[in-house]
Amino acid sequence: MLSDHRGNKIIFLELNERVFRLQRLLLQASHNGDLSHPLDHSLQCPILRYADDSLIILPAEQQQLVVLKAILGPFSEATGLKRNFHKSSVL
C-alpha cells in the first residue's frame, strides 16, 4: 500500500487517477513544444508506467528539466504525492 506525504493510505484507483493527471500535463507540455522526445524533437516525450513508478524520457537539456520540475512541483503539492529525487537520474 502506498501513502501520501501525510501518511494517508492511497488506494490503487485513486493513485491511478493522479498519475493519469500527471501524464496529461506532460503530454500537454509535449504538444506545446516544451518537452520532447530525446531522439526526435517533433515527437512527444515517452512516458512509461509500471505499478507506481513513472519513467519520463527527455533529452538531457537544461530547459527540458526546468519544464519538468515546473510541472512536478505543483503536481506534487496538489496531489500530495512525493517526488523521490533519490530514485531519479539524468543520463
mmCIF file of N, CA, C and O in Angstrom:
data_model
loop_
_atom_site.group_PDB
_atom_site.id
_atom_site.type_symbol
_atom_site.label_atom_id
_atom_site.label_comp_id
_atom_site.label_asym_id
_atom_site.label_seq_id
_atom_site.Cartn_x
_atom_site.Cartn_y
_atom_site.Cartn_z
ATOM 1 N N MET A 1 0.845 -1.179 0.000
ATOM 2 C CA MET A 1 0.000 0.000 0.000
ATOM 3 C C MET A 1 0.886 1.236 0.000
ATOM 4 O O MET A 1 1.903 1.281 0.672
ATOM 5 N N LEU A 2 0.513 2.216 -0.734
ATOM 6 C CA LEU A 2 1.250 3.473 -0.815
ATOM 7 C C LEU A 2 0.635 4.501 0.115
ATOM 8 O O LEU A 2 -0.518 4.399 0.494
ATOM 9 N N SER A 3 1.413 5.517 0.439
ATOM 10 C CA SER A 3 0.862 6.591 1.253
ATOM 11 C C SER A 3 1.323 7.930 0.709
ATOM 12 O O SER A 3 2.331 8.016 0.024
ATOM 13 N N ASP A 4 0.553 8.955 1.009
ATOM 14 C CA ASP A 4 0.927 10.298 0.583
ATOM 15 C C ASP A 4 1.833 10.924 1.640
ATOM 16 O O ASP A 4 2.207 10.268 2.618
ATOM 17 N N HIS A 5 2.199 12.185 1.460
ATOM 18 C CA HIS A 5 3.135 12.830 2.387
ATOM 19 C C HIS A 5 2.565 13.008 3.789
ATOM 20 O O HIS A 5 3.300 13.232 4.734
ATOM 21 N N ARG A 6 1.269 12.870 3.948
ATOM 22 C CA ARG A 6 0.644 12.973 5.265
ATOM 23 C C ARG A 6 0.501 11.597 5.925
ATOM 24 O O ARG A 6 -0.005 11.484 7.021
ATOM 25 N N GLY A 7 0.939 10.537 5.235
ATOM 26 C CA GLY A 7 0.843 9.191 5.784
ATOM 27 C C GLY A 7 -0.485 8.521 5.517
ATOM 28 O O GLY A 7 -0.727 7.420 5.992
ATOM 29 N N ASN A 8 -1.357 9.145 4.732
ATOM 30 C CA ASN A 8 -2.658 8.560 4.411
ATOM 31 C C ASN A 8 -2.502 7.465 3.367
ATOM 32 O O ASN A 8 -1.741 7.603 2.421
ATOM 33 N N LYS A 9 -3.237 6.395 3.540
ATOM 34 C CA LYS A 9 -3.201 5.304 2.568
ATOM 35 C C LYS A 9 -3.876 5.736 1.263
ATOM 36 O O LYS A 9 -4.890 6.415 1.267
ATOM 37 N N ILE A 10 -3.279 5.336 0.160
ATOM 38 C CA ILE A 10 -3.840 5.664 -1.149
ATOM 39 C C ILE A 10 -4.263 4.358 -1.812
ATOM 40 O O ILE A 10 -3.454 3.456 -1.958
ATOM 41 N N ILE A 11 -5.511 4.262 -2.172
ATOM 42 C CA ILE A 11 -5.940 3.069 -2.883
ATOM 43 C C ILE A 11 -5.503 3.170 -4.333
ATOM 44 O O ILE A 11 -5.254 4.249 -4.864
ATOM 45 N N PHE A 12 -5.387 2.031 -5.002
ATOM 46 C CA PHE A 12 -4.825 1.968 -6.340
ATOM 47 C C PHE A 12 -5.563 2.858 -7.333
ATOM 48 O O PHE A 12 -4.936 3.564 -8.114
ATOM 49 N N LEU A 13 -6.892 2.856 -7.321
ATOM 50 C CA LEU A 13 -7.638 3.639 -8.309
ATOM 51 C C LEU A 13 -7.400 5.134 -8.137
ATOM 52 O O LEU A 13 -7.277 5.869 -9.109
ATOM 53 N N GLU A 14 -7.322 5.579 -6.898
ATOM 54 C CA GLU A 14 -7.058 6.984 -6.643
ATOM 55 C C GLU A 14 -5.655 7.349 -7.123
ATOM 56 O O GLU A 14 -5.457 8.385 -7.746
ATOM 57 N N LEU A 15 -4.683 6.491 -6.865
ATOM 58 C CA LEU A 15 -3.319 6.717 -7.333
ATOM 59 C C LEU A 15 -3.287 6.749 -8.852
ATOM 60 O O LEU A 15 -2.662 7.618 -9.449
ATOM 61 N N ASN A 16 -3.981 5.807 -9.471
ATOM 62 C CA ASN A 16 -4.016 5.746 -10.930
ATOM 63 C C ASN A 16 -4.583 7.033 -11.519
ATOM 64 O O ASN A 16 -4.065 7.545 -12.505
ATOM 65 N N GLU A 17 -5.621 7.574 -10.919
ATOM 66 C CA GLU A 17 -6.215 8.818 -11.394
ATOM 67 C C GLU A 17 -5.205 9.969 -11.292
ATOM 68 O O GLU A 17 -5.079 10.778 -12.200
ATOM 69 N N ARG A 18 -4.476 10.012 -10.198
ATOM 70 C CA ARG A 18 -3.475 11.062 -10.017
ATOM 71 C C ARG A 18 -2.362 10.946 -11.051
ATOM 72 O O ARG A 18 -1.915 11.946 -11.607
ATOM 73 N N VAL A 19 -1.919 9.729 -11.312
ATOM 74 C CA VAL A 19 -0.836 9.518 -12.278
ATOM 75 C C VAL A 19 -1.314 9.855 -13.690
ATOM 76 O O VAL A 19 -0.565 10.424 -14.478
ATOM 77 N N PHE A 20 -2.565 9.547 -14.020
ATOM 78 C CA PHE A 20 -3.095 9.927 -15.325
ATOM 79 C C PHE A 20 -3.145 11.444 -15.480
ATOM 80 O O PHE A 20 -2.920 11.974 -16.562
ATOM 81 N N ARG A 21 -3.424 12.160 -14.391
ATOM 82 C CA ARG A 21 -3.386 13.625 -14.440
ATOM 83 C C ARG A 21 -1.989 14.124 -14.780
ATOM 84 O O ARG A 21 -1.825 15.031 -15.586
ATOM 85 N N LEU A 22 -0.986 13.508 -14.161
ATOM 86 C CA LEU A 22 0.399 13.879 -14.461
ATOM 87 C C LEU A 22 0.716 13.590 -15.921
ATOM 88 O O LEU A 22 1.330 14.404 -16.605
ATOM 89 N N GLN A 23 0.291 12.441 -16.407
ATOM 90 C CA GLN A 23 0.548 12.085 -17.793
ATOM 91 C C GLN A 23 -0.091 13.101 -18.742
ATOM 92 O O GLN A 23 0.515 13.512 -19.720
ATOM 93 N N ARG A 24 -1.303 13.549 -18.431
ATOM 94 C CA ARG A 24 -1.955 14.562 -19.276
ATOM 95 C C ARG A 24 -1.172 15.873 -19.266
ATOM 96 O O ARG A 24 -1.022 16.523 -20.305
ATOM 97 N N LEU A 25 -0.669 16.274 -18.101
ATOM 98 C CA LEU A 25 0.136 17.505 -18.019
ATOM 99 C C LEU A 25 1.410 17.394 -18.848
ATOM 100 O O LEU A 25 1.788 18.328 -19.557
ATOM 101 N N LEU A 26 2.068 16.246 -18.768
ATOM 102 C CA LEU A 26 3.298 16.049 -19.533
ATOM 103 C C LEU A 26 3.028 16.008 -21.032
ATOM 104 O O LEU A 26 3.782 16.583 -21.825
ATOM 105 N N LEU A 27 1.946 15.351 -21.437
ATOM 106 C CA LEU A 27 1.614 15.305 -22.864
ATOM 107 C C LEU A 27 1.217 16.687 -23.387
ATOM 108 O O LEU A 27 1.551 17.041 -24.516
ATOM 109 N N GLN A 28 0.538 17.474 -22.553
ATOM 110 C CA GLN A 28 0.205 18.845 -22.950
ATOM 111 C C GLN A 28 1.478 19.655 -23.156
ATOM 112 O O GLN A 28 1.591 20.422 -24.110
ATOM 113 N N ALA A 29 2.448 19.491 -22.272
ATOM 114 C CA ALA A 29 3.731 20.187 -22.429
ATOM 115 C C ALA A 29 4.440 19.722 -23.703
ATOM 116 O O ALA A 29 5.098 20.524 -24.374
ATOM 117 N N SER A 30 4.290 18.451 -24.051
ATOM 118 C CA SER A 30 4.869 17.948 -25.304
ATOM 119 C C SER A 30 4.196 18.591 -26.511
ATOM 120 O O SER A 30 4.858 19.010 -27.451
ATOM 121 N N HIS A 31 2.865 18.663 -26.464
ATOM 122 C CA HIS A 31 2.121 19.287 -27.571
ATOM 123 C C HIS A 31 2.488 20.754 -27.726
ATOM 124 O O HIS A 31 2.516 21.277 -28.834
ATOM 125 N N ASN A 32 2.782 21.420 -26.596
ATOM 126 C CA ASN A 32 3.171 22.836 -26.639
ATOM 127 C C ASN A 32 4.616 23.030 -27.079
ATOM 128 O O ASN A 32 5.054 24.158 -27.265
ATOM 129 N N GLY A 33 5.372 21.927 -27.192
ATOM 130 C CA GLY A 33 6.774 22.027 -27.587
ATOM 131 C C GLY A 33 7.725 22.268 -26.424
ATOM 132 O O GLY A 33 8.912 22.496 -26.627
ATOM 133 N N ASP A 34 7.205 22.210 -25.180
ATOM 134 C CA ASP A 34 8.049 22.447 -24.010
ATOM 135 C C ASP A 34 8.854 21.208 -23.614
ATOM 136 O O ASP A 34 9.935 21.325 -23.045
ATOM 137 N N LEU A 35 8.310 20.027 -23.882
ATOM 138 C CA LEU A 35 9.002 18.766 -23.649
ATOM 139 C C LEU A 35 9.031 17.999 -24.954
ATOM 140 O O LEU A 35 8.107 18.119 -25.761
ATOM 141 N N SER A 36 10.068 17.206 -25.165
ATOM 142 C CA SER A 36 10.139 16.491 -26.436
ATOM 143 C C SER A 36 10.791 15.124 -26.284
ATOM 144 O O SER A 36 11.353 14.789 -25.243
ATOM 145 N N HIS A 37 10.701 14.368 -27.325
ATOM 146 C CA HIS A 37 11.335 13.058 -27.437
ATOM 147 C C HIS A 37 12.848 13.265 -27.497
ATOM 148 O O HIS A 37 13.311 14.221 -28.109
ATOM 149 N N PRO A 38 13.637 12.383 -26.882
ATOM 150 C CA PRO A 38 15.085 12.593 -26.879
ATOM 151 C C PRO A 38 15.757 12.446 -28.243
ATOM 152 O O PRO A 38 16.815 13.024 -28.474
ATOM 153 N N LEU A 39 15.144 11.714 -29.157
ATOM 154 C CA LEU A 39 15.769 11.499 -30.462
ATOM 155 C C LEU A 39 15.163 12.335 -31.576
ATOM 156 O O LEU A 39 15.829 12.657 -32.549
ATOM 157 N N ASP A 40 13.883 12.648 -31.453
ATOM 158 C CA ASP A 40 13.191 13.412 -32.493
ATOM 159 C C ASP A 40 12.324 14.469 -31.803
ATOM 160 O O ASP A 40 11.287 14.156 -31.231
ATOM 161 N N HIS A 41 12.754 15.716 -31.856
ATOM 162 C CA HIS A 41 12.065 16.794 -31.135
ATOM 163 C C HIS A 41 10.641 17.050 -31.638
ATOM 164 O O HIS A 41 9.881 17.752 -30.982
ATOM 165 N N SER A 42 10.277 16.474 -32.765
ATOM 166 C CA SER A 42 8.910 16.660 -33.265
ATOM 167 C C SER A 42 7.937 15.666 -32.617
ATOM 168 O O SER A 42 6.729 15.789 -32.786
ATOM 169 N N LEU A 43 8.448 14.703 -31.861
ATOM 170 C CA LEU A 43 7.604 13.699 -31.209
ATOM 171 C C LEU A 43 7.396 14.029 -29.733
ATOM 172 O O LEU A 43 8.159 14.783 -29.147
ATOM 173 N N GLN A 44 6.365 13.426 -29.147
ATOM 174 C CA GLN A 44 6.075 13.605 -27.717
ATOM 175 C C GLN A 44 7.127 12.891 -26.884
ATOM 176 O O GLN A 44 7.731 11.917 -27.321
ATOM 177 N N CYS A 45 7.298 13.363 -25.657
ATOM 178 C CA CYS A 45 8.218 12.661 -24.752
ATOM 179 C C CYS A 45 7.573 11.338 -24.341
ATOM 180 O O CYS A 45 6.392 11.294 -24.009
ATOM 181 N N PRO A 46 8.331 10.251 -24.387
ATOM 182 C CA PRO A 46 7.790 8.960 -23.959
ATOM 183 C C PRO A 46 7.585 8.926 -22.450
ATOM 184 O O PRO A 46 8.419 9.403 -21.688
ATOM 185 N N ILE A 47 6.455 8.364 -22.032
ATOM 186 C CA ILE A 47 6.140 8.198 -20.617
ATOM 187 C C ILE A 47 5.764 6.736 -20.422
ATOM 188 O O ILE A 47 4.783 6.260 -20.985
ATOM 189 N N LEU A 48 6.556 6.027 -19.639
ATOM 190 C CA LEU A 48 6.297 4.621 -19.363
ATOM 191 C C LEU A 48 5.898 4.491 -17.903
ATOM 192 O O LEU A 48 6.467 5.156 -17.041
ATOM 193 N N ARG A 49 4.916 3.631 -17.635
ATOM 194 C CA ARG A 49 4.453 3.429 -16.262
ATOM 195 C C ARG A 49 4.477 1.953 -15.933
ATOM 196 O O ARG A 49 4.130 1.113 -16.756
ATOM 197 N N TYR A 50 4.899 1.667 -14.708
ATOM 198 C CA TYR A 50 4.844 0.306 -14.191
ATOM 199 C C TYR A 50 4.526 0.400 -12.705
ATOM 200 O O TYR A 50 5.282 1.027 -11.948
ATOM 201 N N ALA A 51 3.418 -0.177 -12.306
ATOM 202 C CA ALA A 51 2.946 -0.111 -10.916
ATOM 203 C C ALA A 51 2.859 1.354 -10.498
ATOM 204 O O ALA A 51 2.140 2.120 -11.117
ATOM 205 N N ASP A 52 3.616 1.764 -9.489
ATOM 206 C CA ASP A 52 3.537 3.150 -9.024
ATOM 207 C C ASP A 52 4.724 3.984 -9.491
ATOM 208 O O ASP A 52 4.969 5.065 -8.981
ATOM 209 N N ASP A 53 5.471 3.488 -10.462
ATOM 210 C CA ASP A 53 6.622 4.217 -10.991
ATOM 211 C C ASP A 53 6.321 4.777 -12.369
ATOM 212 O O ASP A 53 5.574 4.181 -13.147
ATOM 213 N N SER A 54 6.907 5.921 -12.657
ATOM 214 C CA SER A 54 6.796 6.529 -13.979
ATOM 215 C C SER A 54 8.189 6.808 -14.506
ATOM 216 O O SER A 54 9.055 7.276 -13.771
ATOM 217 N N LEU A 55 8.399 6.502 -15.763
ATOM 218 C CA LEU A 55 9.669 6.781 -16.424
ATOM 219 C C LEU A 55 9.376 7.807 -17.509
ATOM 220 O O LEU A 55 8.629 7.536 -18.448
ATOM 221 N N ILE A 56 9.928 9.005 -17.351
ATOM 222 C CA ILE A 56 9.722 10.100 -18.293
ATOM 223 C C ILE A 56 11.035 10.291 -19.033
ATOM 224 O O ILE A 56 12.053 10.615 -18.416
ATOM 225 N N ILE A 57 11.030 10.071 -20.329
ATOM 226 C CA ILE A 57 12.261 10.093 -21.115
ATOM 227 C C ILE A 57 12.320 11.396 -21.899
ATOM 228 O O ILE A 57 11.452 11.676 -22.719
ATOM 229 N N LEU A 58 13.347 12.187 -21.603
ATOM 230 C CA LEU A 58 13.526 13.507 -22.217
ATOM 231 C C LEU A 58 14.962 13.672 -22.686
ATOM 232 O O LEU A 58 15.850 12.984 -22.196
ATOM 233 N N PRO A 59 15.207 14.633 -23.569
ATOM 234 C CA PRO A 59 16.591 14.975 -23.880
ATOM 235 C C PRO A 59 17.269 15.534 -22.623
ATOM 236 O O PRO A 59 16.614 16.180 -21.800
ATOM 237 N N ALA A 60 18.541 15.271 -22.455
ATOM 238 C CA ALA A 60 19.279 15.779 -21.287
ATOM 239 C C ALA A 60 19.661 17.236 -21.545
ATOM 240 O O ALA A 60 20.811 17.581 -21.766
ATOM 241 N N GLU A 61 18.651 18.089 -21.526
ATOM 242 C CA GLU A 61 18.839 19.522 -21.766
ATOM 243 C C GLU A 61 18.276 20.277 -20.567
ATOM 244 O O GLU A 61 17.233 19.917 -20.019
ATOM 245 N N GLN A 62 18.952 21.325 -20.186
ATOM 246 C CA GLN A 62 18.551 22.078 -19.001
ATOM 247 C C GLN A 62 17.115 22.581 -19.107
ATOM 248 O O GLN A 62 16.356 22.489 -18.150
ATOM 249 N N GLN A 63 16.710 23.102 -20.249
ATOM 250 C CA GLN A 63 15.361 23.648 -20.392
ATOM 251 C C GLN A 63 14.295 22.565 -20.209
ATOM 252 O O GLN A 63 13.246 22.814 -19.616
ATOM 253 N N GLN A 64 14.567 21.358 -20.683
ATOM 254 C CA GLN A 64 13.621 20.251 -20.508
ATOM 255 C C GLN A 64 13.448 19.935 -19.013
ATOM 256 O O GLN A 64 12.340 19.707 -18.536
ATOM 257 N N LEU A 65 14.552 19.941 -18.277
ATOM 258 C CA LEU A 65 14.487 19.666 -16.841
ATOM 259 C C LEU A 65 13.776 20.781 -16.079
ATOM 260 O O LEU A 65 13.034 20.513 -15.130
ATOM 261 N N VAL A 66 13.983 22.013 -16.500
ATOM 262 C CA VAL A 66 13.296 23.150 -15.864
ATOM 263 C C VAL A 66 11.786 22.997 -16.036
ATOM 264 O O VAL A 66 11.019 23.171 -15.089
ATOM 265 N N VAL A 67 11.358 22.653 -17.241
ATOM 266 C CA VAL A 67 9.930 22.469 -17.512
ATOM 267 C C VAL A 67 9.389 21.291 -16.705
ATOM 268 O O VAL A 67 8.317 21.385 -16.091
ATOM 269 N N LEU A 68 10.132 20.191 -16.671
ATOM 270 C CA LEU A 68 9.682 19.019 -15.916
ATOM 271 C C LEU A 68 9.520 19.351 -14.438
ATOM 272 O O LEU A 68 8.507 19.013 -13.828
ATOM 273 N N LYS A 69 10.494 20.038 -13.846
ATOM 274 C CA LYS A 69 10.383 20.427 -12.435
ATOM 275 C C LYS A 69 9.228 21.393 -12.213
ATOM 276 O O LYS A 69 8.555 21.339 -11.185
ATOM 277 N N ALA A 70 8.968 22.273 -13.186
ATOM 278 C CA ALA A 70 7.852 23.218 -13.070
ATOM 279 C C ALA A 70 6.513 22.490 -13.090
ATOM 280 O O ALA A 70 5.534 22.964 -12.517
ATOM 281 N N ILE A 71 6.451 21.340 -13.731
ATOM 282 C CA ILE A 71 5.225 20.534 -13.758
ATOM 283 C C ILE A 71 5.128 19.686 -12.494
ATOM 284 O O ILE A 71 4.070 19.609 -11.861
ATOM 285 N N LEU A 72 6.232 19.050 -12.108
ATOM 286 C CA LEU A 72 6.207 18.130 -10.972
ATOM 287 C C LEU A 72 5.972 18.823 -9.640
ATOM 288 O O LEU A 72 5.304 18.265 -8.760
ATOM 289 N N GLY A 73 6.499 20.027 -9.454
ATOM 290 C CA GLY A 73 6.336 20.734 -8.183
ATOM 291 C C GLY A 73 4.883 20.977 -7.830
ATOM 292 O O GLY A 73 4.387 20.491 -6.804
ATOM 293 N N PRO A 74 4.153 21.731 -8.661
ATOM 294 C CA PRO A 74 2.732 21.976 -8.362
ATOM 295 C C PRO A 74 1.895 20.694 -8.347
ATOM 296 O O PRO A 74 0.963 20.566 -7.553
ATOM 297 N N PHE A 75 2.232 19.734 -9.223
ATOM 298 C CA PHE A 75 1.503 18.461 -9.232
ATOM 299 C C PHE A 75 1.665 17.752 -7.888
ATOM 300 O O PHE A 75 0.697 17.261 -7.312
ATOM 301 N N SER A 76 2.885 17.725 -7.383
ATOM 302 C CA SER A 76 3.154 17.087 -6.096
ATOM 303 C C SER A 76 2.376 17.765 -4.969
ATOM 304 O O SER A 76 1.783 17.096 -4.119
ATOM 305 N N GLU A 77 2.376 19.084 -4.963
ATOM 306 C CA GLU A 77 1.650 19.823 -3.925
ATOM 307 C C GLU A 77 0.138 19.614 -4.029
ATOM 308 O O GLU A 77 -0.551 19.476 -3.021
ATOM 309 N N ALA A 78 -0.377 19.581 -5.253
ATOM 310 C CA ALA A 78 -1.818 19.449 -5.456
ATOM 311 C C ALA A 78 -2.328 18.049 -5.115
ATOM 312 O O ALA A 78 -3.434 17.897 -4.598
ATOM 313 N N THR A 79 -1.533 17.031 -5.406
ATOM 314 C CA THR A 79 -1.998 15.657 -5.201
ATOM 315 C C THR A 79 -1.510 15.036 -3.905
ATOM 316 O O THR A 79 -2.049 14.027 -3.462
ATOM 317 N N GLY A 80 -0.475 15.617 -3.299
ATOM 318 C CA GLY A 80 0.091 15.032 -2.095
ATOM 319 C C GLY A 80 1.066 13.909 -2.366
ATOM 320 O O GLY A 80 1.584 13.293 -1.443
ATOM 321 N N LEU A 81 1.336 13.607 -3.649
ATOM 322 C CA LEU A 81 2.307 12.570 -3.982
ATOM 323 C C LEU A 81 3.709 13.161 -3.901
ATOM 324 O O LEU A 81 3.946 14.284 -4.316
ATOM 325 N N LYS A 82 4.634 12.389 -3.380
ATOM 326 C CA LYS A 82 6.003 12.859 -3.210
ATOM 327 C C LYS A 82 6.839 12.590 -4.455
ATOM 328 O O LYS A 82 6.673 11.570 -5.107
ATOM 329 N N ARG A 83 7.757 13.508 -4.729
ATOM 330 C CA ARG A 83 8.776 13.281 -5.751
ATOM 331 C C ARG A 83 9.957 12.645 -5.039
ATOM 332 O O ARG A 83 10.367 13.096 -3.990
ATOM 333 N N ASN A 84 10.515 11.606 -5.599
ATOM 334 C CA ASN A 84 11.658 10.940 -4.995
ATOM 335 C C ASN A 84 12.877 11.190 -5.864
ATOM 336 O O ASN A 84 13.153 10.449 -6.799
ATOM 337 N N PHE A 85 13.621 12.249 -5.538
ATOM 338 C CA PHE A 85 14.791 12.590 -6.336
ATOM 339 C C PHE A 85 15.925 11.583 -6.142
ATOM 340 O O PHE A 85 16.821 11.495 -6.959
ATOM 341 N N HIS A 86 15.887 10.786 -5.058
ATOM 342 C CA HIS A 86 16.915 9.784 -4.830
ATOM 343 C C HIS A 86 16.786 8.632 -5.826
ATOM 344 O O HIS A 86 17.754 7.943 -6.104
ATOM 345 N N LYS A 87 15.580 8.435 -6.354
ATOM 346 C CA LYS A 87 15.362 7.389 -7.354
ATOM 347 C C LYS A 87 15.404 7.944 -8.767
ATOM 348 O O LYS A 87 15.172 7.230 -9.725
ATOM 349 N N SER A 88 15.709 9.225 -8.900
ATOM 350 C CA SER A 88 15.717 9.870 -10.213
ATOM 351 C C SER A 88 17.146 10.019 -10.717
ATOM 352 O O SER A 88 18.083 10.120 -9.937
ATOM 353 N N SER A 89 17.282 10.031 -12.034
ATOM 354 C CA SER A 89 18.623 10.210 -12.598
ATOM 355 C C SER A 89 18.523 10.876 -13.965
ATOM 356 O O SER A 89 17.506 10.801 -14.639
ATOM 357 N N VAL A 90 19.610 11.529 -14.318
ATOM 358 C CA VAL A 90 19.758 12.120 -15.635
ATOM 359 C C VAL A 90 20.965 11.434 -16.267
ATOM 360 O O VAL A 90 22.040 11.395 -15.688
ATOM 361 N N LEU A 91 20.751 10.857 -17.439
ATOM 362 C CA LEU A 91 21.836 10.158 -18.124
ATOM 363 C C LEU A 91 22.262 10.906 -19.362
ATOM 364 O O LEU A 91 21.504 11.504 -20.019
#
